[in-house]
PDB file of C-alpha atoms in Angstrom:
ATOM      1  CA  UNK A  19     -14.759 -52.841  34.919  1.00 40.00           C
ATOM      2  CA  UNK A  20     -17.403 -50.153  35.336  1.00 42.00           C
ATOM      3  CA  UNK A  21     -21.027 -51.243  35.061  1.00 44.00           C
ATOM      4  CA  UNK A  22     -23.124 -49.172  32.644  1.00 40.00           C
ATOM      5  CA  UNK A  23     -26.564 -47.884  33.490  1.00 45.00           C
ATOM      6  CA  UNK A  24     -29.446 -48.854  31.201  1.00 45.00           C
ATOM      7  CA  UNK A  25     -29.368 -45.417  29.578  1.00 42.00           C
ATOM      8  CA  UNK A  26     -25.615 -45.542  28.896  1.00 43.00           C
ATOM      9  CA  UNK A  27     -25.861 -49.092  27.577  1.00 42.00           C
ATOM     10  CA  UNK A  28     -28.721 -48.121  25.219  1.00 48.00           C
ATOM     11  CA  UNK A  29     -26.730 -45.106  24.001  1.00 46.00           C
ATOM     12  CA  UNK A  30     -23.719 -47.277  23.157  1.00 43.00           C
ATOM     13  CA  UNK A  31     -25.950 -49.869  21.453  1.00 53.00           C
ATOM     14  CA  UNK A  32     -27.686 -47.080  19.502  1.00 57.00           C
ATOM     15  CA  UNK A  33     -24.333 -45.751  18.297  1.00 68.00           C
ATOM     16  CA  UNK A  34     -23.301 -49.269  17.219  1.00 65.00           C
ATOM     17  CA  UNK A  35     -26.435 -49.382  15.070  1.00 67.00           C
ATOM     18  CA  UNK A  36     -26.782 -45.802  13.812  1.00 67.00           C
ATOM     19  CA  UNK A  37     -23.229 -44.457  13.647  1.00 65.00           C
ATOM     20  CA  UNK A  38     -20.570 -47.033  14.587  1.00 69.00           C
ATOM     21  CA  UNK A  39     -17.189 -45.437  15.194  1.00 67.00           C
ATOM     22  CA  UNK A  40     -15.491 -47.782  12.704  1.00 70.00           C
ATOM     23  CA  UNK A  41     -17.649 -46.211   9.949  1.00 65.00           C
ATOM     24  CA  UNK A  42     -16.701 -42.659  11.019  1.00 67.00           C
ATOM     25  CA  UNK A  43     -13.023 -42.101  10.349  1.00 69.00           C
ATOM     26  CA  UNK A  44     -11.360 -38.793  11.273  1.00 79.00           C
ATOM     27  CA  UNK A  45     -11.363 -36.103   8.562  1.00 83.00           C
ATOM     28  CA  UNK A  46     -13.664 -38.128   6.287  1.00 86.00           C
ATOM     29  CA  UNK A  47     -17.355 -38.397   5.601  1.00 90.00           C
ATOM     30  CA  UNK A  48     -19.272 -41.259   7.160  1.00 88.00           C
ATOM     31  CA  UNK A  49     -18.789 -44.414   5.090  1.00 88.00           C
ATOM     32  CA  UNK A  50     -22.388 -44.537   3.768  1.00 91.00           C
ATOM     33  CA  UNK A  51     -22.098 -40.914   2.570  1.00 92.00           C
ATOM     34  CA  UNK A  52     -18.855 -41.669   0.700  1.00 93.00           C
ATOM     35  CA  UNK A  53     -20.546 -44.720  -0.861  1.00 94.00           C
ATOM     36  CA  UNK A  54     -23.386 -42.516  -2.093  1.00 94.00           C
ATOM     37  CA  UNK A  55     -20.858 -40.070  -3.593  1.00 95.00           C
ATOM     38  CA  UNK A  56     -18.957 -42.877  -5.340  1.00 96.00           C
ATOM     39  CA  UNK A  57     -21.724 -45.282  -6.397  1.00 96.00           C
ATOM     40  CA  UNK A  58     -24.800 -43.043  -6.513  1.00 95.00           C
ATOM     41  CA  UNK A  59     -28.155 -43.204  -4.771  1.00 94.00           C
ATOM     42  CA  UNK A  60     -29.524 -46.180  -6.711  1.00 95.00           C
ATOM     43  CA  UNK A  61     -26.610 -48.545  -6.048  1.00 97.00           C
ATOM     44  CA  UNK A  62     -26.176 -47.402  -2.438  1.00 97.00           C
ATOM     45  CA  UNK A  63     -29.897 -48.053  -1.804  1.00 96.00           C
ATOM     46  CA  UNK A  64     -29.598 -51.547  -3.312  1.00 98.00           C
ATOM     47  CA  UNK A  65     -26.534 -52.215  -1.148  1.00 97.00           C
ATOM     48  CA  UNK A  66     -28.507 -51.122   1.938  1.00 97.00           C
ATOM     49  CA  UNK A  67     -31.312 -53.568   1.056  1.00 97.00           C
ATOM     50  CA  UNK A  68     -28.816 -56.406   0.608  1.00 97.00           C
ATOM     51  CA  UNK A  69     -27.058 -55.543   3.859  1.00 96.00           C
ATOM     52  CA  UNK A  70     -30.404 -55.488   5.703  1.00 97.00           C
ATOM     53  CA  UNK A  71     -31.090 -58.987   4.375  1.00 97.00           C
ATOM     54  CA  UNK A  72     -27.651 -60.118   5.593  1.00 96.00           C
ATOM     55  CA  UNK A  73     -28.349 -58.853   9.123  1.00 95.00           C
ATOM     56  CA  UNK A  74     -31.776 -60.531   9.204  1.00 96.00           C
ATOM     57  CA  UNK A  75     -30.313 -63.772   7.848  1.00 96.00           C
ATOM     58  CA  UNK A  76     -27.576 -64.054  10.418  1.00 95.00           C
ATOM     59  CA  UNK A  77     -29.447 -62.454  13.365  1.00 94.00           C
ATOM     60  CA  UNK A  78     -28.143 -63.901  16.601  1.00 89.00           C
ATOM     61  CA  UNK A  79     -25.341 -65.953  15.035  1.00 92.00           C
ATOM     62  CA  UNK A  80     -22.619 -63.300  15.299  1.00 86.00           C
ATOM     63  CA  UNK A  81     -23.944 -60.671  17.704  1.00 83.00           C
ATOM     64  CA  UNK A  82     -27.211 -60.272  19.549  1.00 91.00           C
ATOM     65  CA  UNK A  83     -30.504 -60.788  17.732  1.00 94.00           C
ATOM     66  CA  UNK A  84     -31.715 -57.363  18.875  1.00 93.00           C
ATOM     67  CA  UNK A  85     -28.640 -55.561  17.543  1.00 91.00           C
ATOM     68  CA  UNK A  86     -28.696 -57.424  14.217  1.00 93.00           C
ATOM     69  CA  UNK A  87     -32.415 -56.695  13.747  1.00 95.00           C
ATOM     70  CA  UNK A  88     -31.826 -53.034  14.662  1.00 94.00           C
ATOM     71  CA  UNK A  89     -29.078 -52.850  12.058  1.00 93.00           C
ATOM     72  CA  UNK A  90     -31.342 -54.510   9.477  1.00 95.00           C
ATOM     73  CA  UNK A  91     -34.051 -51.951  10.234  1.00 96.00           C
ATOM     74  CA  UNK A  92     -31.525 -49.100   9.980  1.00 95.00           C
ATOM     75  CA  UNK A  93     -30.383 -50.298   6.545  1.00 96.00           C
ATOM     76  CA  UNK A  94     -33.968 -50.698   5.284  1.00 97.00           C
ATOM     77  CA  UNK A  95     -34.795 -47.177   6.511  1.00 97.00           C
ATOM     78  CA  UNK A  96     -31.661 -45.867   4.770  1.00 96.00           C
ATOM     79  CA  UNK A  97     -32.625 -47.695   1.556  1.00 96.00           C
ATOM     80  CA  UNK A  98     -36.070 -46.057   1.631  1.00 96.00           C
ATOM     81  CA  UNK A  99     -34.511 -42.646   2.294  1.00 96.00           C
ATOM     82  CA  UNK A 100     -32.064 -43.023  -0.612  1.00 96.00           C
ATOM     83  CA  UNK A 101     -34.803 -44.220  -2.986  1.00 95.00           C
ATOM     84  CA  UNK A 102     -36.916 -41.211  -2.035  1.00 94.00           C
ATOM     85  CA  UNK A 103     -33.976 -38.844  -2.648  1.00 95.00           C
ATOM     86  CA  UNK A 104     -33.373 -40.517  -5.998  1.00 94.00           C
ATOM     87  CA  UNK A 105     -37.027 -40.077  -7.037  1.00 93.00           C
ATOM     88  CA  UNK A 106     -36.808 -36.361  -6.219  1.00 91.00           C
ATOM     89  CA  UNK A 107     -33.490 -36.131  -8.060  1.00 92.00           C
ATOM     90  CA  UNK A 108     -35.056 -37.680 -11.180  1.00 92.00           C
ATOM     91  CA  UNK A 109     -38.151 -35.468 -10.886  1.00 89.00           C
ATOM     92  CA  UNK A 110     -35.923 -32.415 -10.525  1.00 89.00           C
ATOM     93  CA  UNK A 111     -33.988 -33.285 -13.693  1.00 88.00           C
ATOM     94  CA  UNK A 112     -37.246 -33.765 -15.628  1.00 89.00           C
ATOM     95  CA  UNK A 113     -38.686 -30.525 -14.246  1.00 85.00           C
ATOM     96  CA  UNK A 114     -35.501 -28.608 -15.078  1.00 82.00           C
ATOM     97  CA  UNK A 115     -35.599 -29.886 -18.631  1.00 82.00           C
ATOM     98  CA  UNK A 116     -39.320 -29.775 -19.515  1.00 87.00           C
ATOM     99  CA  UNK A 117     -40.942 -27.202 -17.226  1.00 85.00           C
ATOM    100  CA  UNK A 118     -39.624 -24.173 -19.159  1.00 83.00           C
ATOM    101  CA  UNK A 119     -40.903 -25.713 -22.410  1.00 87.00           C
ATOM    102  CA  UNK A 120     -44.283 -26.373 -20.799  1.00 90.00           C
ATOM    103  CA  UNK A 121     -44.499 -22.821 -19.432  1.00 88.00           C
ATOM    104  CA  UNK A 122     -43.547 -21.352 -22.810  1.00 88.00           C
ATOM    105  CA  UNK A 123     -46.298 -23.451 -24.402  1.00 90.00           C
ATOM    106  CA  UNK A 124     -48.871 -22.257 -21.872  1.00 93.00           C
ATOM    107  CA  UNK A 125     -47.875 -18.623 -22.515  1.00 90.00           C
ATOM    108  CA  UNK A 126     -48.161 -19.158 -26.272  1.00 91.00           C
ATOM    109  CA  UNK A 127     -51.616 -20.770 -26.015  1.00 94.00           C
ATOM    110  CA  UNK A 128     -52.925 -18.019 -23.717  1.00 93.00           C
ATOM    111  CA  UNK A 129     -51.506 -15.423 -26.104  1.00 92.00           C
ATOM    112  CA  UNK A 130     -53.252 -17.082 -29.069  1.00 93.00           C
ATOM    113  CA  UNK A 131     -56.549 -17.374 -27.180  1.00 94.00           C
ATOM    114  CA  UNK A 132     -56.438 -13.702 -26.130  1.00 92.00           C
ATOM    115  CA  UNK A 133     -55.497 -12.579 -29.643  1.00 91.00           C
ATOM    116  CA  UNK A 134     -58.348 -14.601 -31.153  1.00 93.00           C
ATOM    117  CA  UNK A 135     -60.732 -13.144 -28.557  1.00 93.00           C
ATOM    118  CA  UNK A 136     -59.466  -9.632 -29.347  1.00 91.00           C
ATOM    119  CA  UNK A 137     -59.981 -10.122 -33.106  1.00 91.00           C
ATOM    120  CA  UNK A 138     -63.417 -11.735 -32.841  1.00 93.00           C
ATOM    121  CA  UNK A 139     -64.817  -9.314 -30.276  1.00 92.00           C
ATOM    122  CA  UNK A 140     -62.774  -6.157 -31.011  1.00 90.00           C
ATOM    123  CA  UNK A 141     -61.535  -6.252 -27.429  1.00 89.00           C
ATOM    124  CA  UNK A 142     -58.554  -3.980 -26.773  1.00 91.00           C
ATOM    125  CA  UNK A 143     -57.984  -5.464 -23.322  1.00 93.00           C
ATOM    126  CA  UNK A 144     -57.591  -8.975 -24.778  1.00 91.00           C
ATOM    127  CA  UNK A 145     -55.156  -7.572 -27.349  1.00 92.00           C
ATOM    128  CA  UNK A 146     -53.047  -6.024 -24.552  1.00 93.00           C
ATOM    129  CA  UNK A 147     -53.117  -9.280 -22.595  1.00 93.00           C
ATOM    130  CA  UNK A 148     -52.078 -11.233 -25.704  1.00 93.00           C
ATOM    131  CA  UNK A 149     -49.081  -8.892 -26.130  1.00 93.00           C
ATOM    132  CA  UNK A 150     -48.077  -9.500 -22.498  1.00 94.00           C
ATOM    133  CA  UNK A 151     -48.228 -13.270 -23.002  1.00 92.00           C
ATOM    134  CA  UNK A 152     -46.312 -12.950 -26.286  1.00 92.00           C
ATOM    135  CA  UNK A 153     -43.570 -11.153 -24.348  1.00 93.00           C
ATOM    136  CA  UNK A 154     -43.616 -13.863 -21.639  1.00 92.00           C
ATOM    137  CA  UNK A 155     -43.352 -16.598 -24.291  1.00 90.00           C
ATOM    138  CA  UNK A 156     -40.375 -14.778 -25.839  1.00 91.00           C
ATOM    139  CA  UNK A 157     -38.699 -14.457 -22.437  1.00 90.00           C
ATOM    140  CA  UNK A 158     -39.270 -18.172 -21.785  1.00 87.00           C
ATOM    141  CA  UNK A 159     -37.778 -18.937 -25.210  1.00 87.00           C
ATOM    142  CA  UNK A 160     -34.681 -16.862 -24.471  1.00 87.00           C
ATOM    143  CA  UNK A 161     -34.234 -18.656 -21.116  1.00 83.00           C
ATOM    144  CA  UNK A 162     -34.492 -21.989 -22.953  1.00 81.00           C
ATOM    145  CA  UNK A 163     -31.804 -20.846 -25.422  1.00 82.00           C
ATOM    146  CA  UNK A 164     -29.525 -19.762 -22.547  1.00 81.00           C
ATOM    147  CA  UNK A 165     -29.951 -23.161 -20.851  1.00 73.00           C
ATOM    148  CA  UNK A 166     -29.059 -24.931 -24.104  1.00 73.00           C
ATOM    149  CA  UNK A 167     -25.803 -22.979 -24.292  1.00 68.00           C
ATOM    150  CA  UNK A 168     -24.819 -24.085 -20.756  1.00 61.00           C
TER     151      UNK A 168
END
């Protein structure tokens, strides 16, 4: 049997923690990535937290304490990563839905303010600006209608 150097031994131990070969089958995604596809970010993150607990609980009783604790840390890091991705996913859905409405509202309010300013102070420039913002509000409205149709 060949003796491994410290570097080679650490590399093998790192792979057993970060990307074990039995979780990387040929012609397939890594197991955790398939789990995310099937169960979603929320459930996969919860599973990672539970798995981290399992490794901490049994540390040293099946494998080495160091390896079990490294695996627990890996799963907690993965849980945090998945929760962060999920927060951005939720924010993105909210932004996609409400940001155009918000922008249309801003355009409409600016248009009204400029029109009021133009009427009260006989300001042609404010009238022109109000027309521009009216056009922008109409464009935003048409984009909203297109998104509803999709």
